[in-house]
Coordinates of C-alpha atoms in Angstrom, one line a residue:
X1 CA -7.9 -14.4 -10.5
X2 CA -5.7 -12.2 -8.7
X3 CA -7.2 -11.4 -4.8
X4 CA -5.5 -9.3 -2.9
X5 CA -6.7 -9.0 1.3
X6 CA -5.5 -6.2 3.7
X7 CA -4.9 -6.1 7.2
X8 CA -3.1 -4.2 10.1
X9 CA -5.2 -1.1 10.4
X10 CA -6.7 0.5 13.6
X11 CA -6.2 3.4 15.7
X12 CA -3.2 4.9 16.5
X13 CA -1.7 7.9 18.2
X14 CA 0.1 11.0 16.5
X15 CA 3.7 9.8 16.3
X16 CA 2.9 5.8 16.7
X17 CA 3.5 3.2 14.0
X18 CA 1.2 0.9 11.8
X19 CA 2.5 -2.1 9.4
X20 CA 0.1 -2.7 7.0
X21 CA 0.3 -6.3 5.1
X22 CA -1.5 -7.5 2.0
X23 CA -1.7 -11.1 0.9
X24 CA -1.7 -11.8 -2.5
X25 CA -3.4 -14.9 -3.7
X26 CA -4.1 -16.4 -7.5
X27 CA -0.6 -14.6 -8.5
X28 CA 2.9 -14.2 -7.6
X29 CA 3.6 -10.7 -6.5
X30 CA 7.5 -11.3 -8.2
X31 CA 5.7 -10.7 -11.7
X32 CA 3.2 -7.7 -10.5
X33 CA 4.3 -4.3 -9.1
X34 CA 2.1 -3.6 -6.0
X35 CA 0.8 0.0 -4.7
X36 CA -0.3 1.3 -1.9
X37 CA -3.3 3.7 -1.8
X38 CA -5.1 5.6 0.8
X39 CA -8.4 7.9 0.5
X40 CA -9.2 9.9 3.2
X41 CA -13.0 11.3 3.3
X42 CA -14.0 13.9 0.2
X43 CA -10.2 13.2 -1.1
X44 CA -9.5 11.5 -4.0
X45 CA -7.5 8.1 -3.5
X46 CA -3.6 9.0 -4.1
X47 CA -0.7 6.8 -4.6
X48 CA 1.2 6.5 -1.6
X49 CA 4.2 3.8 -2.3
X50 CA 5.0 1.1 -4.7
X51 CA 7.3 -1.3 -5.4
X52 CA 8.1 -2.7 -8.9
X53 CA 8.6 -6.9 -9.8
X54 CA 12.3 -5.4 -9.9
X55 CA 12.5 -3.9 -6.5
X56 CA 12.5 -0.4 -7.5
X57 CA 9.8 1.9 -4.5
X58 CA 8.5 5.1 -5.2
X59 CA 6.8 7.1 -2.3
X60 CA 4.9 9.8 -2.3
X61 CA 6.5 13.3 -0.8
X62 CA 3.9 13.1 2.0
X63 CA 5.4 9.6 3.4
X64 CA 9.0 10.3 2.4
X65 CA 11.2 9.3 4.8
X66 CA 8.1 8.0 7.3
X67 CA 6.5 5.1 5.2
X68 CA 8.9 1.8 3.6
X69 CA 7.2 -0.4 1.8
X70 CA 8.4 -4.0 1.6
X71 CA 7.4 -7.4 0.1
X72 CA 7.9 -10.8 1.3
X73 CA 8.3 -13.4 -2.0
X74 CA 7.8 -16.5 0.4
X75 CA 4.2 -15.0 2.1
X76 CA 3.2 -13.5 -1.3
X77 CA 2.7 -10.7 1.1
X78 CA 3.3 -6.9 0.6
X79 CA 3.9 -4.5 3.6
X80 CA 3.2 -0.7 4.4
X81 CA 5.1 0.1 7.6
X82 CA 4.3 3.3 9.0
X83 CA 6.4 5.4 11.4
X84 CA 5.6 8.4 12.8
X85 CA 2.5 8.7 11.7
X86 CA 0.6 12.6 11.9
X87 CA -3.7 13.2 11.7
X88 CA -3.0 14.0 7.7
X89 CA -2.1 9.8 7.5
X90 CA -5.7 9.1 8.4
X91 CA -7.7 7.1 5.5
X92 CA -8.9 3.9 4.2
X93 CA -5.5 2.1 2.7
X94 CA -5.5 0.2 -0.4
X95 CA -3.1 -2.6 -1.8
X96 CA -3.3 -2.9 -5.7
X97 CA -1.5 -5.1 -8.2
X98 CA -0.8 -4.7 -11.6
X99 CA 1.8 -7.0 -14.1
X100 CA 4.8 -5.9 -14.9
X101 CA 4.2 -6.4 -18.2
X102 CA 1.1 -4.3 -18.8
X103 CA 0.9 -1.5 -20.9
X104 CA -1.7 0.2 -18.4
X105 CA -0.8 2.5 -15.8
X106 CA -3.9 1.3 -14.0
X107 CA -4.4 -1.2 -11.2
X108 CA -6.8 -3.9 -12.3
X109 CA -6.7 -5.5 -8.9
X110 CA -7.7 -3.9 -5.3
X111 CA -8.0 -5.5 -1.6
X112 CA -11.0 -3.9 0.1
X113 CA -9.2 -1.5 2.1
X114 CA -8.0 -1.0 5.6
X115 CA -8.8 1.9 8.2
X116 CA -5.8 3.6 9.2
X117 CA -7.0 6.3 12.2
X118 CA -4.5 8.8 14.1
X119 CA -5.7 10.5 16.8
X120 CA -4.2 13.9 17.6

């Protein structure tokens, strides 16, 4: 089973930085493509990064240009690092795996989240 933890979240100021990691146990996160989610309160949980078993990112127009996301083969570890982060970046963060080989857009497999707070 694939099991996925979070950690790095907290309070920060507007402007400050966060790196968010997300070990990855049961699986090797070469064969998976790996999101990162956020929901803030009343808002639905959007897609904020990801990066496929090929390398390829994605992020959202929100984060352009503030937010990289990396991977680390040897940790089976994914990363979120946040720069300049603004009171709209507040939420709960979410890692999520899926295989590069499903059919599925969906993510069968989610950490438990990590708070992400900025302060004005």
């Amino acid at each position: 089973q694939v099991q996925l933890v979070e950690s790095g979240g907290g309070l920060v100021h507007t402007g400050g930085s966060v790196r968010l990691s997300c070990v990855v146990s049961g699986r090797t996160i070469s064969n998976y493509r790996m999101g990162w989610f956020r929901q803030a309160p009343g808002m639905e949980r959007e897609l904020v990064s990801h990066i496929t078993s090929g390398g390829m990112t994605y992020y959202a127009d929100s984060v352009k240009g503030r937010f990289t996301i990396s991977r680390d083969h040897a940790k089976n570890t994914v990363y979120l690092q946040m720069n300049n982060l603004k009171p709209e970046d507040t939420a709960v963060y979410y890692c999520a795996a899926r295989s590069s080989t499903s059919g599925s857009t969906l993510y069968p497999y989610w950490g438990q989240g990590t708070q992400v707070t900025v302060s004005s």
